[in-house]
Amino acid sequence: MKVGDARSLWLGDSSCDAVLMFGPLYHLTERDDRIGALRESRRVLKAGGYAFAATITPVASFIDALCHDLLGDPAFLSIVEADIGTGQHRNPTNEILYFTDAFFHRRAEIRTEMEDAGFEVVANCRLKASDFGTRF
């Protein structure tokens, strides 16, 4: 295990059979940074390899608000409104339950970003916590 920056990987060209991107696409809030991370993943991926990427939907905060009775909190409600409107999740509070700053993708946005980075998208799957037997 090595800590690094998804935009500048230490791995050689075409050195990986598969790439897992479980974090960079929502923790990198600027599109250029996400495209850079995707291009780096593409660079280290062997021909015929697969990239698996996780994103968060813009309605995630709304769902969280419903599950935790947060819609009455004006601070959280403004976060939810921005998430749905722009995908830019910003937490101006010190409340850790409100998550960190992030970018939340719409399905078409992730497809476009993957293609702009040189990937051929073969599947775009929706998963939710209930798919894994998790309860809120």
PDB file of C-alpha atoms in Angstrom:
ATOM      1  CA  MET A   1       0.000   0.000   0.000  1.00  0.00           C
ATOM      2  CA  LYS A   2       1.300   3.427  -0.891  1.00  0.00           C
ATOM      3  CA  VAL A   3      -0.277   6.838  -0.387  1.00  0.00           C
ATOM      4  CA  GLY A   4      -0.244   8.951  -3.515  1.00  0.00           C
ATOM      5  CA  ASP A   5      -2.023  11.426  -5.716  1.00  0.00           C
ATOM      6  CA  ALA A   6      -4.410  10.007  -8.324  1.00  0.00           C
ATOM      7  CA  ARG A   7      -3.362  12.806 -10.684  1.00  0.00           C
ATOM      8  CA  SER A   8       0.284  11.715 -10.617  1.00  0.00           C
ATOM      9  CA  LEU A   9       0.756   7.983 -10.105  1.00  0.00           C
ATOM     10  CA  TRP A  10       4.177   6.420  -9.492  1.00  0.00           C
ATOM     11  CA  LEU A  11       3.291   3.388 -11.625  1.00  0.00           C
ATOM     12  CA  GLY A  12       4.693   2.794 -15.089  1.00  0.00           C
ATOM     13  CA  ASP A  13       2.750   3.022 -18.332  1.00  0.00           C
ATOM     14  CA  SER A  14       0.520   0.011 -19.052  1.00  0.00           C
ATOM     15  CA  SER A  15       1.466  -1.648 -15.763  1.00  0.00           C
ATOM     16  CA  CYS A  16      -1.968  -2.550 -14.321  1.00  0.00           C
ATOM     17  CA  ASP A  17      -4.587  -5.088 -15.357  1.00  0.00           C
ATOM     18  CA  ALA A  18      -7.311  -3.111 -13.581  1.00  0.00           C
ATOM     19  CA  VAL A  19      -7.666   0.259 -11.894  1.00  0.00           C
ATOM     20  CA  LEU A  20      -9.949   0.996  -8.943  1.00  0.00           C
ATOM     21  CA  MET A  21     -10.957   4.618  -8.441  1.00  0.00           C
ATOM     22  CA  PHE A  22     -12.941   4.630  -5.220  1.00  0.00           C
ATOM     23  CA  GLY A  23     -12.556   8.214  -4.046  1.00  0.00           C
ATOM     24  CA  PRO A  24     -10.775  10.513  -6.495  1.00  0.00           C
ATOM     25  CA  LEU A  25     -13.822  11.260  -8.613  1.00  0.00           C
ATOM     26  CA  TYR A  26     -15.756  12.737  -5.725  1.00  0.00           C
ATOM     27  CA  HIS A  27     -12.900  14.062  -3.592  1.00  0.00           C
ATOM     28  CA  LEU A  28     -11.426  16.016  -6.521  1.00  0.00           C
ATOM     29  CA  THR A  29     -13.924  18.855  -6.796  1.00  0.00           C
ATOM     30  CA  GLU A  30     -12.589  20.446  -9.994  1.00  0.00           C
ATOM     31  CA  ARG A  31     -13.281  18.825 -13.364  1.00  0.00           C
ATOM     32  CA  ASP A  32      -9.710  19.326 -14.629  1.00  0.00           C
ATOM     33  CA  ASP A  33      -8.376  17.459 -11.583  1.00  0.00           C
ATOM     34  CA  ARG A  34     -10.819  14.578 -12.123  1.00  0.00           C
ATOM     35  CA  ILE A  35      -9.889  14.360 -15.821  1.00  0.00           C
ATOM     36  CA  GLY A  36      -6.212  14.370 -14.809  1.00  0.00           C
ATOM     37  CA  ALA A  37      -6.799  11.475 -12.403  1.00  0.00           C
ATOM     38  CA  LEU A  38      -8.735   9.566 -15.041  1.00  0.00           C
ATOM     39  CA  ARG A  39      -5.983  10.119 -17.610  1.00  0.00           C
ATOM     40  CA  GLU A  40      -3.407   8.846 -15.129  1.00  0.00           C
ATOM     41  CA  SER A  41      -5.520   5.748 -14.561  1.00  0.00           C
ATOM     42  CA  ARG A  42      -5.760   5.255 -18.309  1.00  0.00           C
ATOM     43  CA  ARG A  43      -1.978   5.669 -18.646  1.00  0.00           C
ATOM     44  CA  VAL A  44      -1.179   2.886 -16.160  1.00  0.00           C
ATOM     45  CA  LEU A  45      -3.889   0.550 -17.454  1.00  0.00           C
ATOM     46  CA  LYS A  46      -2.838  -2.272 -19.775  1.00  0.00           C
ATOM     47  CA  ALA A  47      -4.572  -2.583 -23.149  1.00  0.00           C
ATOM     48  CA  GLY A  48      -7.825  -4.454 -22.594  1.00  0.00           C
ATOM     49  CA  GLY A  49      -7.817  -3.651 -18.880  1.00  0.00           C
ATOM     50  CA  TYR A  50     -10.761  -2.322 -16.912  1.00  0.00           C
ATOM     51  CA  ALA A  51     -11.219   0.738 -14.740  1.00  0.00           C
ATOM     52  CA  PHE A  52     -13.800   0.708 -11.972  1.00  0.00           C
ATOM     53  CA  ALA A  53     -14.819   4.129 -10.680  1.00  0.00           C
ATOM     54  CA  ALA A  54     -17.136   5.184  -7.860  1.00  0.00           C
ATOM     55  CA  THR A  55     -19.085   8.428  -7.822  1.00  0.00           C
ATOM     56  CA  ILE A  56     -21.774   9.900  -5.586  1.00  0.00           C
ATOM     57  CA  THR A  57     -25.152  11.069  -6.842  1.00  0.00           C
ATOM     58  CA  PRO A  58     -26.222  14.710  -6.302  1.00  0.00           C
ATOM     59  CA  VAL A  59     -29.244  13.475  -4.324  1.00  0.00           C
ATOM     60  CA  ALA A  60     -27.095  11.630  -1.738  1.00  0.00           C
ATOM     61  CA  SER A  61     -27.323  14.484   0.770  1.00  0.00           C
ATOM     62  CA  PHE A  62     -31.090  14.652   0.345  1.00  0.00           C
ATOM     63  CA  ILE A  63     -31.356  10.924   1.046  1.00  0.00           C
ATOM     64  CA  ASP A  64     -29.068  11.361   4.053  1.00  0.00           C
ATOM     65  CA  ALA A  65     -31.244  14.252   5.277  1.00  0.00           C
ATOM     66  CA  LEU A  66     -34.337  12.058   5.084  1.00  0.00           C
ATOM     67  CA  CYS A  67     -32.634   9.211   6.949  1.00  0.00           C
ATOM     68  CA  HIS A  68     -31.258  11.437   9.705  1.00  0.00           C
ATOM     69  CA  ASP A  69     -34.051  14.034   9.977  1.00  0.00           C
ATOM     70  CA  LEU A  70     -31.814  16.895   8.796  1.00  0.00           C
ATOM     71  CA  LEU A  71     -34.188  18.758   6.472  1.00  0.00           C
ATOM     72  CA  GLY A  72     -35.134  21.059   9.348  1.00  0.00           C
ATOM     73  CA  ASP A  73     -31.524  22.224   9.646  1.00  0.00           C
ATOM     74  CA  PRO A  74     -31.112  25.350   7.466  1.00  0.00           C
ATOM     75  CA  ALA A  75     -27.345  24.789   7.145  1.00  0.00           C
ATOM     76  CA  PHE A  76     -27.800  21.259   5.843  1.00  0.00           C
ATOM     77  CA  LEU A  77     -30.710  22.249   3.638  1.00  0.00           C
ATOM     78  CA  SER A  78     -28.511  24.807   1.844  1.00  0.00           C
ATOM     79  CA  ILE A  79     -25.899  22.073   1.300  1.00  0.00           C
ATOM     80  CA  VAL A  80     -28.577  19.795  -0.193  1.00  0.00           C
ATOM     81  CA  GLU A  81     -29.805  22.556  -2.508  1.00  0.00           C
ATOM     82  CA  ALA A  82     -26.280  23.202  -3.819  1.00  0.00           C
ATOM     83  CA  ASP A  83     -25.616  19.486  -4.264  1.00  0.00           C
ATOM     84  CA  ILE A  84     -28.714  19.028  -6.396  1.00  0.00           C
ATOM     85  CA  GLY A  85     -28.150  22.262  -8.315  1.00  0.00           C
ATOM     86  CA  THR A  86     -24.424  22.123  -9.071  1.00  0.00           C
ATOM     87  CA  GLY A  87     -23.034  18.840  -7.746  1.00  0.00           C
ATOM     88  CA  GLN A  88     -20.549  20.865  -5.681  1.00  0.00           C
ATOM     89  CA  HIS A  89     -20.932  19.653  -2.082  1.00  0.00           C
ATOM     90  CA  ARG A  90     -19.515  22.177   0.362  1.00  0.00           C
ATOM     91  CA  ASN A  91     -19.649  21.810   4.122  1.00  0.00           C
ATOM     92  CA  PRO A  92     -19.070  25.226   5.713  1.00  0.00           C
ATOM     93  CA  THR A  93     -19.782  23.833   9.196  1.00  0.00           C
ATOM     94  CA  ASN A  94     -17.675  21.779  11.581  1.00  0.00           C
ATOM     95  CA  GLU A  95     -20.312  19.028  11.529  1.00  0.00           C
ATOM     96  CA  ILE A  96     -18.591  15.832  10.388  1.00  0.00           C
ATOM     97  CA  LEU A  97     -21.952  14.183   9.590  1.00  0.00           C
ATOM     98  CA  TYR A  98     -22.342  16.674   6.729  1.00  0.00           C
ATOM     99  CA  PHE A  99     -19.425  15.022   4.853  1.00  0.00           C
ATOM    100  CA  THR A 100     -16.390  16.790   3.430  1.00  0.00           C
ATOM    101  CA  ASP A 101     -16.186  18.998   0.335  1.00  0.00           C
ATOM    102  CA  ALA A 102     -16.834  16.838  -2.700  1.00  0.00           C
ATOM    103  CA  PHE A 103     -18.242  16.674  -6.219  1.00  0.00           C
ATOM    104  CA  PHE A 104     -21.398  14.660  -6.867  1.00  0.00           C
ATOM    105  CA  HIS A 105     -21.875  13.414 -10.459  1.00  0.00           C
ATOM    106  CA  ARG A 106     -24.932  12.981 -12.573  1.00  0.00           C
ATOM    107  CA  ARG A 107     -24.763   9.771 -14.647  1.00  0.00           C
ATOM    108  CA  ALA A 108     -24.167  11.613 -17.919  1.00  0.00           C
ATOM    109  CA  GLU A 109     -21.349  13.657 -16.347  1.00  0.00           C
ATOM    110  CA  ILE A 110     -19.291  10.636 -15.338  1.00  0.00           C
ATOM    111  CA  ARG A 111     -19.700   9.071 -18.780  1.00  0.00           C
ATOM    112  CA  THR A 112     -18.487  12.303 -20.400  1.00  0.00           C
ATOM    113  CA  GLU A 113     -15.524  12.609 -18.049  1.00  0.00           C
ATOM    114  CA  MET A 114     -14.507   8.979 -18.628  1.00  0.00           C
ATOM    115  CA  GLU A 115     -14.735   9.410 -22.395  1.00  0.00           C
ATOM    116  CA  ASP A 116     -12.878  12.744 -22.297  1.00  0.00           C
ATOM    117  CA  ALA A 117     -10.043  10.921 -20.505  1.00  0.00           C
ATOM    118  CA  GLY A 118      -9.828   8.293 -23.264  1.00  0.00           C
ATOM    119  CA  PHE A 119     -11.921   5.477 -21.813  1.00  0.00           C
ATOM    120  CA  GLU A 120     -14.568   3.485 -23.619  1.00  0.00           C
ATOM    121  CA  VAL A 121     -17.476   3.178 -21.197  1.00  0.00           C
ATOM    122  CA  VAL A 122     -18.804  -0.376 -21.328  1.00  0.00           C
ATOM    123  CA  ALA A 123     -21.118  -0.129 -18.311  1.00  0.00           C
ATOM    124  CA  ASN A 124     -22.460   2.553 -16.019  1.00  0.00           C
ATOM    125  CA  CYS A 125     -24.044   0.791 -13.038  1.00  0.00           C
ATOM    126  CA  ARG A 126     -26.087   2.294 -10.249  1.00  0.00           C
ATOM    127  CA  LEU A 127     -25.496   0.865  -6.791  1.00  0.00           C
ATOM    128  CA  LYS A 128     -27.061   1.854  -3.517  1.00  0.00           C
ATOM    129  CA  ALA A 129     -26.513   0.864   0.089  1.00  0.00           C
ATOM    130  CA  SER A 130     -29.427  -1.581  -0.036  1.00  0.00           C
ATOM    131  CA  ASP A 131     -27.604  -3.486  -2.794  1.00  0.00           C
ATOM    132  CA  PHE A 132     -25.095  -4.497  -0.128  1.00  0.00           C
ATOM    133  CA  GLY A 133     -27.571  -5.313   2.617  1.00  0.00           C
ATOM    134  CA  THR A 134     -26.742  -2.126   4.518  1.00  0.00           C
ATOM    135  CA  ARG A 135     -29.395  -0.358   6.567  1.00  0.00           C
ATOM    136  CA  PHE A 136     -29.489   3.332   7.395  1.00  0.00           C
TER     137      PHE A 136
END
